Amino acid sequence: KLIDMQWKLSFATSSNRCPNMNTPLVTVMLTIALPSGSTRKKYLQLELSEFKNFAGRIKEIASMIENV
């Protein structure tokens, strides 16, 4: 079960694989409730276009849940 979702926008200027990256990145932190009652945090790092797609999917899912 998803408990919380937070996101942060940053700007990557370089990486190990790409010295001239200059790409906006979004870090998403998901807090998930496990069946045992404990929680776990999952992190995703997405390029801006990937995040926009991800956010669109989340909106679609939320809309489907509201209609149930």
Short mmCIF file of C-alpha atoms in Angstrom, two decimals:
data_model
loop_
_atom_site.label_atom_id
_atom_site.label_comp_id
_atom_site.label_asym_id
_atom_site.label_seq_id
_atom_site.Cartn_x
_atom_site.Cartn_y
_atom_site.Cartn_z
CA LYS A 1 0.00 0.00 0.00
CA LEU A 2 1.35 3.40 -0.96
CA ILE A 3 1.47 5.69 2.08
CA ASP A 4 3.31 8.72 0.76
CA MET A 5 4.98 10.04 -2.37
CA GLN A 6 7.41 12.94 -2.44
CA TRP A 7 9.48 14.30 -5.29
CA LYS A 8 12.39 16.65 -5.78
CA LEU A 9 13.64 18.33 -8.95
CA SER A 10 17.40 18.63 -9.45
CA PHE A 11 19.73 19.37 -12.31
CA ALA A 12 22.49 16.89 -13.18
CA THR A 13 25.47 18.53 -14.85
CA SER A 14 27.53 15.35 -15.23
CA SER A 15 27.74 11.67 -14.29
CA ASN A 16 30.22 8.80 -14.48
CA ARG A 17 28.88 7.81 -17.89
CA CYS A 18 28.13 11.23 -19.33
CA PRO A 19 30.50 14.14 -18.57
CA ASN A 20 28.19 16.81 -20.09
CA MET A 21 24.75 15.73 -19.04
CA ASN A 22 22.90 19.01 -18.27
CA THR A 23 19.64 17.18 -17.63
CA PRO A 24 16.82 17.94 -15.18
CA LEU A 25 16.19 14.92 -12.96
CA VAL A 26 13.32 14.13 -10.63
CA THR A 27 13.93 12.00 -7.56
CA VAL A 28 10.75 10.27 -6.35
CA MET A 29 10.53 8.78 -2.86
CA LEU A 30 7.72 6.30 -2.27
CA THR A 31 6.82 5.15 1.25
CA ILE A 32 5.15 1.75 1.09
CA ALA A 33 3.37 -0.15 3.88
CA LEU A 34 4.35 -3.82 3.98
CA PRO A 35 1.97 -6.62 5.06
CA SER A 36 4.06 -7.02 8.23
CA GLY A 37 3.09 -3.49 9.30
CA SER A 38 6.51 -1.97 8.71
CA THR A 39 7.27 0.56 5.98
CA ARG A 40 9.85 0.67 3.21
CA LYS A 41 11.10 3.59 1.16
CA LYS A 42 11.75 3.16 -2.55
CA TYR A 43 13.59 5.76 -4.62
CA LEU A 44 13.32 6.40 -8.35
CA GLN A 45 15.44 8.83 -10.34
CA LEU A 46 13.75 9.85 -13.57
CA GLU A 47 14.45 12.25 -16.38
CA LEU A 48 11.83 14.98 -16.64
CA SER A 49 10.02 13.32 -19.57
CA GLU A 50 9.92 10.00 -17.67
CA PHE A 51 8.53 11.77 -14.60
CA LYS A 52 5.80 13.45 -16.66
CA ASN A 53 4.78 10.02 -17.99
CA PHE A 54 4.92 8.53 -14.47
CA ALA A 55 2.80 11.39 -13.04
CA GLY A 56 0.26 10.93 -15.84
CA ARG A 57 -0.05 7.24 -15.01
CA ILE A 58 -0.52 8.02 -11.32
CA LYS A 59 -3.33 10.45 -12.21
CA GLU A 60 -4.98 7.77 -14.38
CA ILE A 61 -4.80 5.26 -11.53
CA ALA A 62 -6.20 7.78 -9.04
CA SER A 63 -9.09 8.51 -11.40
CA MET A 64 -9.84 4.78 -11.77
CA ILE A 65 -9.81 4.30 -8.00
CA GLU A 66 -12.21 7.21 -7.49
CA ASN A 67 -14.66 5.64 -9.96
CA VAL A 68 -14.73 2.26 -8.19
#
